[in-house]
Coordinates of N, CA and C and ligand atoms in Angstrom, one line a residue:
M1 N 0.8 -1.2 0.0 CA 0.0 0.0 0.0 C 0.9 1.2 0.0
R2 N 0.4 2.3 -0.7 CA 1.2 3.5 -0.7 C 1.1 4.2 0.6
R3 N 2.2 4.9 1.0 CA 2.2 5.7 2.2 C 2.5 7.1 1.9
E4 N 1.9 8.0 2.5 CA 2.1 9.4 2.3 C 2.0 10.2 3.6
V5 N 2.5 11.4 3.6 CA 2.4 12.3 4.7 C 1.2 13.3 4.4
V6 N 0.3 13.4 5.4 CA -0.8 14.3 5.3 C -0.8 15.2 6.5
T7 N -1.5 16.3 6.5 CA -1.7 17.1 7.6 C -3.2 17.3 7.8
C8 N -3.6 17.4 9.1 CA -5.0 17.7 9.4 C -5.4 19.1 8.9
K9 N -6.5 19.2 8.2 CA -7.0 20.5 7.7 C -7.4 21.4 8.8
E10 N -7.7 20.9 10.0 CA -8.2 21.7 11.1 C -7.1 22.2 11.9
C11 N -6.2 21.3 12.4 CA -5.1 21.7 13.3 C -3.7 21.6 12.8
G12 N -3.6 21.0 11.6 CA -2.2 20.9 11.0 C -1.4 19.8 11.5
Q13 N -1.9 18.9 12.3 CA -1.2 17.8 12.8 C -0.8 16.9 11.7
P14 N 0.5 16.5 11.5 CA 0.9 15.7 10.4 C 0.8 14.2 10.8
Y15 N 0.4 13.4 9.8 CA 0.3 12.0 10.0 C 0.9 11.2 8.8
S16 N 1.5 10.1 9.1 CA 2.0 9.2 8.0 C 0.8 8.2 7.8
V17 N 0.2 8.3 6.6 CA -1.0 7.5 6.4 C -0.7 6.5 5.2
R18 N -1.6 5.5 5.2 CA -1.6 4.6 4.0 C -2.8 5.1 3.1
V19 N -2.6 4.9 1.8 CA -3.6 5.4 0.8 C -4.2 4.1 0.2
R20 N -5.6 4.1 0.3 CA -6.3 3.0 -0.3 C -6.3 3.2 -1.8
D21 N -6.7 2.2 -2.6 CA -6.8 2.2 -4.0 C -7.7 3.3 -4.5
D22 N -8.8 3.6 -3.7 CA -9.7 4.7 -4.1 C -9.3 6.1 -3.7
G23 N -8.0 6.2 -3.1 CA -7.5 7.5 -2.8 C -7.8 7.9 -1.3
S24 N -8.6 7.1 -0.6 CA -8.9 7.5 0.8 C -7.7 7.2 1.7
F25 N -7.6 7.9 2.8 CA -6.4 7.7 3.7 C -6.8 6.8 4.9
V26 N -5.8 6.0 5.3 CA -5.9 5.2 6.5 C -5.0 5.8 7.6
L27 N -5.7 6.4 8.5 CA -5.0 7.1 9.6 C -4.4 6.1 10.6
P28 N -3.2 6.5 11.2 CA -2.7 5.6 12.2 C -3.3 5.8 13.6
T29 N -4.6 6.2 13.6 CA -5.3 6.4 14.9 C -6.4 5.4 15.0
E30 N -6.9 5.2 16.2 CA -7.9 4.2 16.4 C -9.2 4.5 15.7
T31 N -9.5 5.8 15.6 CA -10.8 6.2 15.0 C -10.7 6.5 13.5
G32 N -9.5 6.7 13.0 CA -9.4 7.1 11.6 C -9.6 8.6 11.5
E33 N -9.7 9.3 12.7 CA -9.8 10.7 12.7 C -8.6 11.3 13.4
C34 N -8.4 12.6 13.2 CA -7.3 13.3 13.9 C -7.5 13.1 15.4
E35 N -6.4 12.6 16.1 CA -6.5 12.4 17.5 C -6.4 13.7 18.3
R36 N -6.0 14.7 17.7 CA -6.0 16.0 18.4 C -7.3 16.7 18.4
C37 N -7.9 16.8 17.2 CA -9.1 17.6 17.1 C -10.3 16.9 16.6
G38 N -10.2 15.6 16.2 CA -11.3 14.8 15.8 C -11.7 15.0 14.3
A39 N -11.0 15.9 13.6 CA -11.4 16.1 12.2 C -11.1 14.9 11.3
N40 N -11.8 14.8 10.2 CA -11.5 13.7 9.3 C -11.1 14.2 7.9
Q41 N -10.7 15.4 7.8 CA -10.3 16.0 6.6 C -8.8 16.2 6.6
F42 N -8.0 15.7 5.6 CA -6.6 15.8 5.6 C -6.1 16.3 4.3
S43 N -5.0 17.0 4.3 CA -4.4 17.5 3.1 C -3.1 16.7 2.8
Q44 N -2.8 16.4 1.6 CA -1.6 15.7 1.2 C -0.5 16.8 1.3
V45 N 0.7 16.4 1.9 CA 1.8 17.4 2.0 C 2.6 17.4 0.7
A46 N 2.9 16.3 0.1 CA 3.7 16.2 -1.1 C 3.1 15.3 -2.1
D47 N 3.4 15.5 -3.3 CA 2.9 14.7 -4.4 C 3.6 13.3 -4.4
E48 N 4.9 13.3 -3.9 CA 5.7 12.1 -4.0 C 5.3 11.2 -2.9
P49 N 5.1 9.9 -3.1 CA 4.9 9.0 -2.1 C 6.2 8.8 -1.3
I50 N 6.1 8.5 0.0 CA 7.3 8.4 0.9 C 7.7 6.9 1.0
G51 N 6.8 6.0 0.5 CA 7.2 4.6 0.6 C 6.1 3.8 0.0
D52 N 6.4 2.5 -0.1 CA 5.5 1.6 -0.7 C 5.6 0.2 0.0
D53 N 4.5 -0.2 0.6 CA 4.5 -1.5 1.2 C 3.2 -2.1 1.1
Ligands
LIG101 ZN1 -6.6 17.8 13.8

């Protein structure tokens, strides 16, 4: 699965996420939401993937 760095659109917290085939993000949190503010909207930081597993 592709991995990328995203930031929370609400508070700016960065997360290293996995990207599903449909382009949705898999957050490293229990809820799939930002653990700081609870938002579920994230922005990609870079176009380049940081890894592939
Ligand atoms: Zn947040």
